[in-house]
Short mmCIF file of C-alpha atoms in Angstrom, two decimals:
data_model
loop_
_atom_site.label_atom_id
_atom_site.label_comp_id
_atom_site.label_asym_id
_atom_site.label_seq_id
_atom_site.Cartn_x
_atom_site.Cartn_y
_atom_site.Cartn_z
CA MET P 1 30.40 -10.69 17.54
CA ALA P 2 30.93 -10.13 21.26
CA ASN P 3 28.17 -9.90 23.49
CA TYR P 4 27.77 -6.95 25.86
CA VAL P 5 25.66 -5.23 28.63
CA LEU P 6 25.17 -1.83 29.67
CA GLY P 7 25.04 -0.56 32.92
CA ILE P 8 24.07 2.97 33.43
CA ASP P 9 24.08 4.68 36.79
CA GLN P 10 22.62 8.05 36.94
CA SER P 11 23.42 9.34 40.17
CA THR P 12 23.67 12.57 42.25
CA GLN P 13 26.52 14.10 40.88
CA GLY P 14 26.49 12.67 37.21
CA THR P 15 25.63 10.02 34.96
CA LYS P 16 28.17 6.92 33.86
CA ALA P 17 27.91 4.10 31.54
CA LEU P 18 29.60 0.70 32.37
CA LEU P 19 30.63 -1.82 29.94
CA PHE P 20 30.47 -5.68 30.92
CA GLY P 21 31.80 -9.04 28.83
CA GLU P 22 30.02 -11.84 29.22
CA ASP P 23 31.70 -13.01 31.86
CA GLY P 24 30.64 -10.18 33.90
CA LYS P 25 33.56 -8.23 34.37
CA LEU P 26 33.48 -4.31 33.86
CA LEU P 27 35.59 -3.84 30.65
CA GLU P 28 35.44 0.33 30.67
CA ARG P 29 33.34 3.04 32.11
CA CYS P 30 32.70 6.95 30.90
CA ASP P 31 31.09 9.51 33.20
CA LEU P 32 29.50 13.19 33.07
CA PRO P 33 28.90 15.58 35.51
CA HIS P 34 25.45 17.77 35.64
CA ARG P 35 24.82 20.70 37.34
CA GLN P 36 23.95 20.94 40.68
CA ILE P 37 21.40 23.98 41.15
CA VAL P 38 21.54 25.46 44.47
CA ASN P 39 19.33 28.73 45.32
CA GLU P 40 19.44 30.93 48.17
CA ARG P 41 16.98 28.69 50.38
CA GLY P 42 19.12 25.67 50.04
CA TRP P 43 16.91 23.99 47.61
CA VAL P 44 18.58 21.76 45.37
CA GLU P 45 17.59 20.85 42.00
CA HIS P 46 18.73 19.27 38.79
CA ASP P 47 17.76 19.70 34.95
CA LEU P 48 16.41 16.96 33.72
CA ASN P 49 17.05 17.60 30.02
CA GLU P 50 20.65 18.09 31.08
CA ILE P 51 20.57 14.42 32.84
CA TYR P 52 19.05 12.72 29.83
CA ALA P 53 21.29 14.34 27.30
CA ASN P 54 24.02 13.17 29.52
CA THR P 55 22.72 10.03 29.68
CA ILE P 56 22.62 9.65 25.62
CA GLN P 57 25.80 11.16 25.06
CA VAL P 58 27.70 9.13 28.03
CA VAL P 59 26.80 5.95 26.12
CA LYS P 60 28.33 7.37 22.98
CA ASN P 61 31.67 8.26 24.94
CA LEU P 62 31.75 4.76 26.20
CA VAL P 63 31.02 2.80 23.06
CA GLU P 64 34.14 4.85 21.46
CA LYS P 65 36.35 4.99 24.24
CA ALA P 66 36.09 0.80 24.65
CA GLY P 67 36.66 0.22 20.81
CA ILE P 68 33.55 -1.79 20.15
CA HIS P 69 30.87 -1.57 17.69
CA LYS P 70 27.54 -0.68 18.86
CA SER P 71 25.76 -3.44 17.78
CA GLU P 72 27.51 -5.85 20.06
CA LEU P 73 25.20 -4.17 23.26
CA ARG P 74 22.82 -6.43 23.78
CA ALA P 75 20.83 -4.56 27.15
CA VAL P 76 20.83 -2.31 29.00
CA GLY P 77 20.40 -2.23 32.94
CA ILE P 78 19.47 1.80 34.87
CA SER P 79 20.38 2.38 38.22
CA ASN P 80 19.62 5.77 39.38
CA GLN P 81 19.56 8.22 42.50
CA ARG P 82 16.78 7.24 44.94
CA GLU P 83 14.09 10.08 46.28
CA THR P 84 14.77 12.61 43.58
CA GLY P 85 11.14 13.80 42.43
CA ALA P 86 10.78 14.14 38.83
CA CYS P 87 7.37 15.58 36.84
CA TRP P 88 6.99 16.08 33.35
CA ASN P 89 4.72 16.36 29.97
CA ARG P 90 3.73 12.72 29.10
CA GLU P 91 2.96 13.61 25.66
CA THR P 92 6.26 15.76 24.94
CA GLY P 93 8.65 14.67 27.32
CA GLU P 94 8.98 17.89 28.68
CA PRO P 95 9.83 18.61 31.90
CA VAL P 96 7.15 21.12 33.60
CA TYR P 97 9.93 21.85 36.64
CA ASN P 98 13.48 21.03 37.68
CA ALA P 99 13.86 17.39 39.37
CA ILE P 100 13.79 17.82 43.29
CA VAL P 101 16.83 16.29 44.63
CA TRP P 102 16.76 14.03 47.45
CA GLN P 103 18.74 16.46 49.65
CA CYS P 104 15.71 19.12 49.19
CA ALA P 105 13.72 20.00 52.06
CA ARG P 106 11.01 21.81 50.70
CA GLY P 107 8.37 19.61 51.46
CA ALA P 108 8.78 19.99 55.22
CA ALA P 109 5.51 22.10 55.30
CA ILE P 110 3.74 19.86 53.77
CA CYS P 111 4.93 16.44 55.83
CA GLU P 112 3.97 18.66 58.72
CA ARG P 113 0.32 19.70 57.54
CA ILE P 114 -0.04 15.89 57.01
CA GLU P 115 1.11 14.99 60.31
CA GLY P 116 -1.00 17.50 62.08
CA GLU P 117 -3.94 15.87 60.31
CA GLY P 118 -3.20 12.75 61.81
CA ALA P 119 -1.65 10.28 59.12
CA ALA P 120 2.03 10.30 59.62
CA GLN P 121 1.39 6.53 61.88
CA MET P 122 -0.70 5.14 59.14
CA ILE P 123 1.83 6.71 56.17
CA LYS P 124 4.79 4.80 57.78
CA GLU P 125 2.78 1.21 58.92
CA ARG P 126 1.89 1.23 55.08
CA THR P 127 5.00 2.50 53.25
CA GLY P 128 7.49 1.35 56.24
CA ILE P 129 9.08 4.41 56.10
CA PRO P 130 8.29 7.57 58.27
CA LEU P 131 6.56 10.70 56.85
CA SER P 132 9.37 12.97 55.82
CA PRO P 133 10.58 15.29 53.00
CA TYR P 134 13.47 13.14 52.36
CA PHE P 135 11.17 10.82 50.33
CA THR P 136 9.64 11.62 46.64
CA ALA P 137 6.11 12.12 47.93
CA ALA P 138 6.36 15.58 49.47
CA LYS P 139 8.52 16.83 46.37
CA LEU P 140 5.72 15.76 43.64
CA ALA P 141 3.09 17.54 46.04
CA TRP P 142 5.26 20.73 46.42
CA ILE P 143 5.19 20.68 42.62
CA PHE P 144 1.42 19.81 42.23
CA GLU P 145 0.70 22.83 44.68
CA ASN P 146 3.38 25.59 43.52
CA VAL P 147 3.97 24.86 39.78
CA ASP P 148 1.42 26.86 37.67
CA GLY P 149 -0.66 24.42 35.04
CA VAL P 150 0.22 20.98 36.62
CA LYS P 151 -3.00 20.07 38.31
CA GLU P 152 -4.85 20.83 34.92
CA LEU P 153 -2.85 19.11 33.05
CA ALA P 154 -2.92 16.22 35.07
CA GLN P 155 -6.53 16.18 34.92
CA GLU P 156 -6.26 15.77 31.15
CA GLY P 157 -3.95 12.70 31.84
CA LYS P 158 -1.09 14.92 30.61
CA ILE P 159 1.30 14.20 33.58
CA ALA P 160 3.52 12.09 34.72
CA CYS P 161 5.66 12.04 37.64
CA GLY P 162 7.95 9.60 39.67
CA THR P 163 11.85 8.84 40.43
CA ILE P 164 14.35 9.34 37.66
CA ASP P 165 14.21 5.70 36.66
CA SER P 166 10.66 6.17 35.59
CA TYR P 167 11.65 9.50 33.63
CA LEU P 168 14.59 7.96 31.94
CA VAL P 169 12.57 4.92 31.01
CA ASN P 170 9.96 6.92 29.58
CA ARG P 171 12.35 9.33 27.33
CA LEU P 172 14.83 6.07 26.53
CA THR P 173 11.49 4.22 24.62
CA ARG P 174 10.27 7.42 23.24
CA GLY P 175 7.29 7.49 25.48
CA GLU P 176 6.41 4.04 24.55
CA ARG P 177 6.83 3.02 28.58
CA PHE P 178 5.81 4.50 31.92
CA GLN P 179 7.44 1.94 34.35
CA THR P 180 9.28 2.13 37.93
CA ASP P 181 10.48 -0.51 39.74
CA TYR P 182 9.80 -2.10 43.15
CA SER P 183 12.86 -0.71 44.70
CA ASN P 184 12.30 2.92 43.73
CA ALA P 185 8.47 2.60 44.14
CA SER P 186 9.29 1.83 47.74
CA ARG P 187 11.00 4.75 48.55
CA THR P 188 8.34 7.09 47.24
CA GLN P 189 6.44 7.36 50.34
CA LEU P 190 3.58 6.76 48.14
CA PHE P 191 3.79 2.63 47.97
CA ASN P 192 2.19 0.37 49.80
CA ILE P 193 5.01 -2.34 50.79
CA HIS P 194 2.42 -4.92 52.30
CA THR P 195 -0.41 -4.28 49.14
CA LEU P 196 2.62 -4.38 46.20
CA ALA P 197 0.61 -1.50 44.89
CA TRP P 198 0.27 2.44 44.85
CA ASP P 199 -1.81 3.38 47.80
CA PRO P 200 -4.80 5.47 47.33
CA GLU P 201 -5.28 6.89 50.33
CA ILE P 202 -1.82 8.27 50.52
CA LEU P 203 -1.77 9.58 47.09
CA GLU P 204 -5.02 11.67 47.85
CA ILE P 205 -3.22 12.76 51.08
CA PHE P 206 -0.69 14.21 49.21
CA GLY P 207 -2.56 15.43 46.60
CA ILE P 208 -1.10 13.05 43.22
CA PRO P 209 -3.40 11.80 40.98
CA ALA P 210 -3.35 8.10 40.69
CA SER P 211 -2.99 7.98 36.88
CA CYS P 212 0.19 10.49 37.28
CA MET P 213 1.92 7.37 38.48
CA ALA P 214 4.31 4.71 36.26
CA LYS P 215 3.65 1.04 36.28
CA VAL P 216 5.81 -0.98 38.76
CA THR P 217 7.47 -3.55 37.25
CA ASP P 218 9.93 -6.60 38.55
CA SER P 219 13.27 -5.11 38.63
CA ASP P 220 14.50 -7.66 35.99
CA GLY P 221 11.69 -6.84 33.77
CA ASP P 222 10.93 -5.50 29.99
CA TYR P 223 11.12 -1.44 30.44
CA GLY P 224 10.93 -1.85 26.68
CA THR P 225 13.62 -1.00 24.12
CA THR P 226 15.65 1.82 22.94
CA ASP P 227 18.57 2.90 20.54
CA PHE P 228 19.38 5.59 22.71
CA ASP P 229 17.93 8.32 20.36
CA GLY P 230 18.81 6.98 17.15
CA PHE P 231 22.81 6.06 18.15
CA LEU P 232 22.02 2.30 17.89
CA ASP P 233 21.13 0.94 14.41
CA ASP P 234 18.69 -1.70 16.41
CA PRO P 235 17.41 -0.85 19.53
CA ILE P 236 18.36 -3.21 22.73
CA PRO P 237 16.30 -4.30 25.56
CA ILE P 238 15.88 -2.44 29.12
CA ARG P 239 15.66 -5.50 31.17
CA GLY P 240 16.85 -4.07 35.04
CA VAL P 241 16.09 -1.24 36.90
CA LEU P 242 17.31 -0.51 40.69
CA GLY P 243 17.53 2.43 43.03
CA ASP P 244 21.25 2.66 43.45
CA SER P 245 21.57 1.33 46.94
CA HIS P 246 19.22 -1.58 45.91
CA GLY P 247 21.55 -2.24 42.90
CA ALA P 248 24.78 -1.93 45.49
CA LEU P 249 23.04 -4.54 47.29
CA PHE P 250 22.10 -6.71 44.35
CA GLY P 251 25.69 -6.06 42.85
CA GLN P 252 27.22 -7.11 46.32
CA GLY P 253 25.48 -10.49 46.08
CA CYS P 254 23.36 -10.07 49.02
CA LEU P 255 20.65 -12.28 47.67
CA GLU P 256 19.89 -13.92 51.05
CA LYS P 257 18.74 -13.19 54.29
CA GLY P 258 20.57 -11.98 56.72
CA MET P 259 23.17 -10.49 54.36
CA VAL P 260 24.44 -6.53 54.65
CA LYS P 261 26.07 -3.95 52.87
CA ALA P 262 27.48 -0.78 53.37
CA THR P 263 27.93 1.77 50.86
CA TYR P 264 30.49 4.62 51.63
CA GLY P 265 29.55 7.81 49.99
CA THR P 266 29.07 11.29 50.85
CA GLY P 267 26.67 9.85 53.14
CA SER P 268 25.91 6.07 53.58
CA SER P 269 23.21 3.68 53.18
CA ILE P 270 23.27 0.14 55.11
CA MET P 271 21.01 -2.33 54.05
CA MET P 272 20.05 -5.91 55.35
CA ASN P 273 18.46 -8.58 52.75
CA ILE P 274 15.33 -9.47 55.32
CA GLY P 275 13.74 -11.84 53.01
CA GLU P 276 10.44 -12.22 51.86
CA THR P 277 8.32 -10.82 54.87
CA PRO P 278 8.82 -7.29 55.93
CA VAL P 279 9.57 -6.67 59.74
CA SER P 280 8.18 -3.67 61.31
CA THR P 281 10.31 -1.90 63.73
CA ASP P 282 10.66 1.62 65.62
CA LEU P 283 14.12 0.99 66.96
CA GLY P 284 15.66 3.50 63.98
CA VAL P 285 15.94 1.76 61.06
CA VAL P 286 13.31 1.74 58.12
CA THR P 287 11.88 -1.08 55.89
CA SER P 288 11.80 -0.98 52.12
CA LEU P 289 12.05 -3.21 49.22
CA ALA P 290 15.07 -4.81 48.07
CA TRP P 291 13.71 -5.61 44.30
CA SER P 292 11.30 -7.75 42.93
CA MET P 293 12.87 -10.91 40.77
CA GLY P 294 11.29 -13.17 38.97
CA GLY P 295 7.86 -12.09 40.45
CA LYS P 296 9.45 -12.38 43.82
CA VAL P 297 9.93 -9.77 46.17
CA ASN P 298 12.80 -9.03 49.00
CA TYR P 299 12.61 -6.84 51.42
CA VAL P 300 15.05 -4.65 53.41
CA LEU P 301 15.85 -2.87 56.29
CA GLU P 302 17.60 -0.14 55.79
CA GLY P 303 19.78 3.11 57.90
CA ASN P 304 20.59 6.17 56.31
CA ILE P 305 23.66 8.39 57.42
CA ASN P 306 24.13 11.73 56.45
CA TYR P 307 27.82 12.02 56.96
CA THR P 308 30.14 9.41 55.94
CA GLY P 309 32.82 10.44 53.11
CA ALA P 310 31.09 14.06 53.73
CA VAL P 311 33.49 13.96 56.86
CA ILE P 312 36.40 13.69 55.09
CA THR P 313 35.59 16.37 53.02
CA TRP P 314 35.06 18.39 56.13
CA LEU P 315 38.29 18.15 57.04
CA LYS P 316 40.14 19.22 53.97
CA ASP P 317 37.80 21.87 52.82
CA ASP P 318 37.16 23.34 56.27
CA LEU P 319 39.66 22.53 58.89
CA LYS P 320 42.04 22.55 56.20
CA LEU P 321 44.10 19.74 58.06
CA ILE P 322 44.60 17.43 55.12
CA SER P 323 45.09 18.23 51.30
CA SER P 324 43.72 15.05 50.69
CA ALA P 325 41.59 11.90 51.35
CA GLY P 326 44.47 9.97 50.62
CA GLU P 327 46.28 11.44 53.78
CA THR P 328 44.11 9.93 55.99
CA GLU P 329 44.66 6.66 56.61
CA ALA P 330 48.83 7.40 57.46
CA LEU P 331 47.81 10.05 60.04
CA ALA P 332 45.19 8.12 61.85
CA ARG P 333 47.61 5.27 62.18
CA GLN P 334 50.21 8.27 63.51
CA ALA P 335 47.42 9.78 66.14
CA ALA P 336 48.71 8.57 70.00
CA PRO P 337 47.05 5.22 70.57
CA ARG P 338 45.85 6.46 74.14
CA ASP P 339 44.13 9.69 72.73
CA GLN P 340 40.01 9.35 73.34
CA THR P 341 39.09 12.14 70.96
CA TYR P 342 35.68 11.45 69.33
CA LEU P 343 34.06 13.47 66.36
CA VAL P 344 30.03 12.93 66.22
CA PRO P 345 29.14 14.73 62.93
CA ALA P 346 26.04 15.78 63.54
CA PHE P 347 26.55 18.94 61.44
CA SER P 348 22.73 18.69 60.08
CA GLY P 349 21.26 16.81 62.83
CA LEU P 350 21.89 12.91 63.10
CA GLY P 351 20.22 10.14 61.10
CA ALA P 352 19.82 6.73 61.67
CA PRO P 353 19.28 5.17 64.17
CA TYR P 354 19.13 8.06 66.74
CA TRP P 355 16.69 10.27 63.95
CA ASP P 356 17.54 13.73 66.34
CA SER P 357 17.11 17.03 63.33
CA LYS P 358 18.02 19.46 66.33
CA ALA P 359 21.78 17.50 67.24
CA THR P 360 24.83 19.29 66.57
CA ALA P 361 28.30 18.08 66.15
CA VAL P 362 30.89 17.96 68.64
CA ILE P 363 34.57 16.87 69.71
CA CYS P 364 34.92 16.09 72.63
CA GLY P 365 37.65 13.97 74.79
CA MET P 366 40.48 15.97 73.66
CA THR P 367 43.66 16.92 75.77
CA ARG P 368 46.60 19.26 75.44
CA THR P 369 48.29 16.40 73.09
CA THR P 370 45.52 16.09 71.15
CA GLY P 371 46.67 17.21 67.48
CA GLN P 372 46.22 17.04 63.47
CA GLU P 373 46.46 13.19 63.66
CA GLU P 374 43.99 12.20 66.51
CA VAL P 375 41.36 14.78 64.88
CA VAL P 376 42.01 12.91 61.72
CA ARG P 377 41.41 9.77 63.47
CA ALA P 378 38.31 10.64 65.05
CA ALA P 379 36.86 11.41 61.49
CA LEU P 380 37.56 8.04 60.26
CA ASP P 381 36.33 6.35 63.55
CA CYS P 382 32.82 8.17 63.63
CA ILE P 383 32.31 6.96 60.11
CA ALA P 384 32.64 2.90 61.42
CA HIS P 385 30.98 4.09 64.59
CA GLN P 386 28.16 5.14 62.82
CA ILE P 387 27.72 1.99 60.74
CA THR P 388 28.36 -0.24 63.79
CA ASP P 389 25.45 1.80 65.14
CA ILE P 390 22.86 0.87 62.66
CA VAL P 391 24.09 -2.99 61.96
CA GLU P 392 23.96 -3.46 65.54
CA MET P 393 20.25 -2.21 65.58
CA MET P 394 19.23 -4.35 62.26
CA GLY P 395 20.68 -7.63 63.74
CA GLU P 396 18.49 -6.18 66.86
CA ALA P 397 15.28 -5.62 64.74
CA SER P 398 15.53 -8.37 62.37
CA GLY P 399 16.73 -11.12 65.15
CA ILE P 400 18.91 -12.57 62.15
CA PRO P 401 22.73 -13.12 63.08
CA ILE P 402 24.95 -11.27 61.00
CA GLY P 403 28.52 -12.58 59.67
CA GLU P 404 29.83 -10.32 57.19
CA LEU P 405 29.50 -6.88 56.18
CA ARG P 406 29.90 -5.99 52.47
CA VAL P 407 31.17 -2.67 51.68
CA ASP P 408 31.47 -0.60 48.55
CA GLY P 409 32.78 3.11 47.98
CA GLY P 410 35.57 5.31 47.93
CA PRO P 411 36.68 5.35 51.52
CA THR P 412 36.69 1.36 51.48
CA ARG P 413 40.29 2.08 49.99
CA ASN P 414 40.95 3.17 53.50
CA GLY P 415 42.95 0.48 55.42
CA TYR P 416 42.96 1.81 58.68
CA LEU P 417 38.93 2.04 58.13
CA MET P 418 38.42 -0.88 57.30
CA GLN P 419 40.03 -2.55 59.95
CA PHE P 420 38.55 -0.43 62.70
CA GLN P 421 35.17 -1.06 61.09
CA SER P 422 35.94 -4.86 61.42
CA ASP P 423 37.16 -4.38 65.03
CA MET P 424 33.77 -2.47 66.09
CA LEU P 425 31.66 -4.83 64.53
CA GLY P 426 33.24 -7.96 65.51
CA ILE P 427 32.52 -9.28 61.75
CA PRO P 428 34.63 -9.79 58.70
CA VAL P 429 33.99 -6.58 56.04
CA SER P 430 34.47 -7.35 52.67
CA ILE P 431 35.46 -5.04 49.56
CA PRO P 432 35.01 -6.11 45.96
CA GLU P 433 37.89 -4.67 43.54
CA SER P 434 35.45 -2.84 41.63
CA GLU P 435 33.40 0.49 43.40
CA GLU P 436 30.75 0.73 40.87
CA LEU P 437 28.29 -1.55 42.71
CA SER P 438 24.95 0.04 41.74
CA GLY P 439 25.72 0.12 38.20
CA ILE P 440 27.10 -3.48 38.59
CA GLY P 441 23.66 -4.66 40.19
CA ALA P 442 21.29 -2.83 37.59
CA ALA P 443 23.76 -4.76 34.82
CA TYR P 444 23.54 -7.69 36.40
CA ALA P 445 20.23 -7.74 36.60
CA ALA P 446 19.55 -6.97 32.88
CA GLY P 447 22.25 -9.43 32.09
CA PHE P 448 20.44 -12.21 34.02
CA SER P 449 17.21 -11.41 32.32
CA ALA P 450 18.28 -11.16 29.14
CA GLY P 451 20.00 -14.73 29.33
CA ILE P 452 23.77 -13.51 29.26
CA PHE P 453 25.33 -13.77 32.62
CA ASP P 454 25.10 -16.73 34.98
CA LYS P 455 24.99 -16.43 38.66
CA GLU P 456 28.63 -17.19 38.72
CA VAL P 457 29.23 -13.49 37.93
CA PHE P 458 28.82 -12.98 42.00
CA TYR P 459 31.76 -14.87 42.45
CA ARG P 460 34.05 -13.53 39.64
CA LEU P 461 34.43 -10.44 41.86
CA GLY P 462 37.53 -10.03 43.66
CA ARG P 463 37.53 -9.26 47.14
CA LYS P 464 39.92 -8.19 49.71
CA SER P 465 38.41 -8.81 53.76
CA TYR P 466 39.34 -7.47 57.17
CA ALA P 467 38.93 -9.77 59.88
CA PRO P 468 38.35 -8.32 63.44
CA GLN P 469 42.16 -8.09 65.38
CA MET P 470 41.32 -6.12 68.67
CA GLU P 471 40.42 -7.10 72.12
CA PRO P 472 36.99 -7.52 72.80
CA GLU P 473 37.24 -5.42 76.14
CA LYS P 474 38.81 -2.39 74.16
CA LYS P 475 36.43 -2.77 71.73
CA ASP P 476 33.62 -2.37 74.24
CA GLU P 477 35.26 0.38 75.67
CA ILE P 478 35.78 2.60 72.30
CA ARG P 479 32.08 1.67 71.51
CA LYS P 480 31.14 3.00 75.24
CA GLY P 481 33.34 5.93 74.63
CA TRP P 482 31.17 6.88 71.43
CA LYS P 483 27.76 6.06 72.67
CA ASN P 484 28.86 8.43 75.48
CA ALA P 485 29.52 11.22 73.13
CA VAL P 486 26.73 10.96 70.92
CA ARG P 487 24.55 11.70 74.38
CA LEU P 488 26.32 14.81 74.37
CA VAL P 489 24.68 15.79 71.19
CA MET P 490 21.04 14.52 71.23
CA ARG P 491 18.30 17.27 71.82
CA LYS P 492 15.42 15.20 72.03
#
């Protein structure tokens, strides 16, 4: 009998199931998409029942596709889309409302009201993150204020609310466990990262009863057992839970202070492990918890970018300059070396480290000879520039030298982009052979906790590395041009 570990990555677009052998190698994957429910106001929701049904189905599909016996599954780890808010009936497991997705800003008025009451600075100091509708708290507050019957059910002890991981754990264990991990808790804006507990005063400010919140558990802790709605003959333990970006940090093996990873997705999350002591900074990056493993907490600095891979989608779907993302590398290499076109993709404001919601996008520096190749190159360059901005800020905020950037996500297949990223940072960029880092991290946490994996799994991940090649003077000139372009769009 083999010993397999299952990873479930519940992301914004869909749900993946990943199968790992005893050596930690990813053997097979299956995924199912779910609906993106968007109304005329731009509000974004997900159907929680659909997500749960897909979670069960994707596990069944994986076992069938891999050709293994389901009795060989030994443990499961879960990674999930962060900040998305869920609220459901504790007794029935039925949602009282759709999940409100992290992209949805409907809680803006709630945050403005709280800021007007003078609580914003206190919330940032205790949670490590600025008051914003981006985080879970304002989304849950919106449900309590706008969905009939929720407050009354909460008073009767019948409401559970939190992030997607806590919903899945509760449903997968048939209501026996209501738990979340430290990484997800730290992104709700309701968790005090210094006391390592839900903050009673902040909960009260948002109007959320403490009784509705999950028990916070080590990321490699005991989350009960599941048989995936009767699919397995014998239940297996859930032994790893991590928010997706934290899972990627762990899966990348960034276990030591000063190690940094960047995930290139629709947007990007850049994270730096800063060890067991939080760093307070006003330099445009936020402080969260990386995880708690074996009772020991690690903190991170994090910066989030709205448009990285989405810039490539914009080139394809809106400008019609390319027909697929795969064309961008060759076009960028064909661009005129002396062209100085810059794209600042502030389509919905600028995220970290500038945090200017009123900024608007711009293409600048064009000449009569600027064409398709130069614009495509500027689009790729802006991805690397934005990540460089955050990594440099993290180094300044932490005082820790950064020797390498570990990266993951679809755009890392672009050799031009990865070389340019290394050149702009002046440090090596390292890419693992697998792209499923969020699910890998959660599965590794579960595998370690269940005694199936050893730490050697991190060294079995094949890697490709890019080292800086550009002359420092040229790099400085390019970076100066980028910063001038950013200044053009700032409205603050």
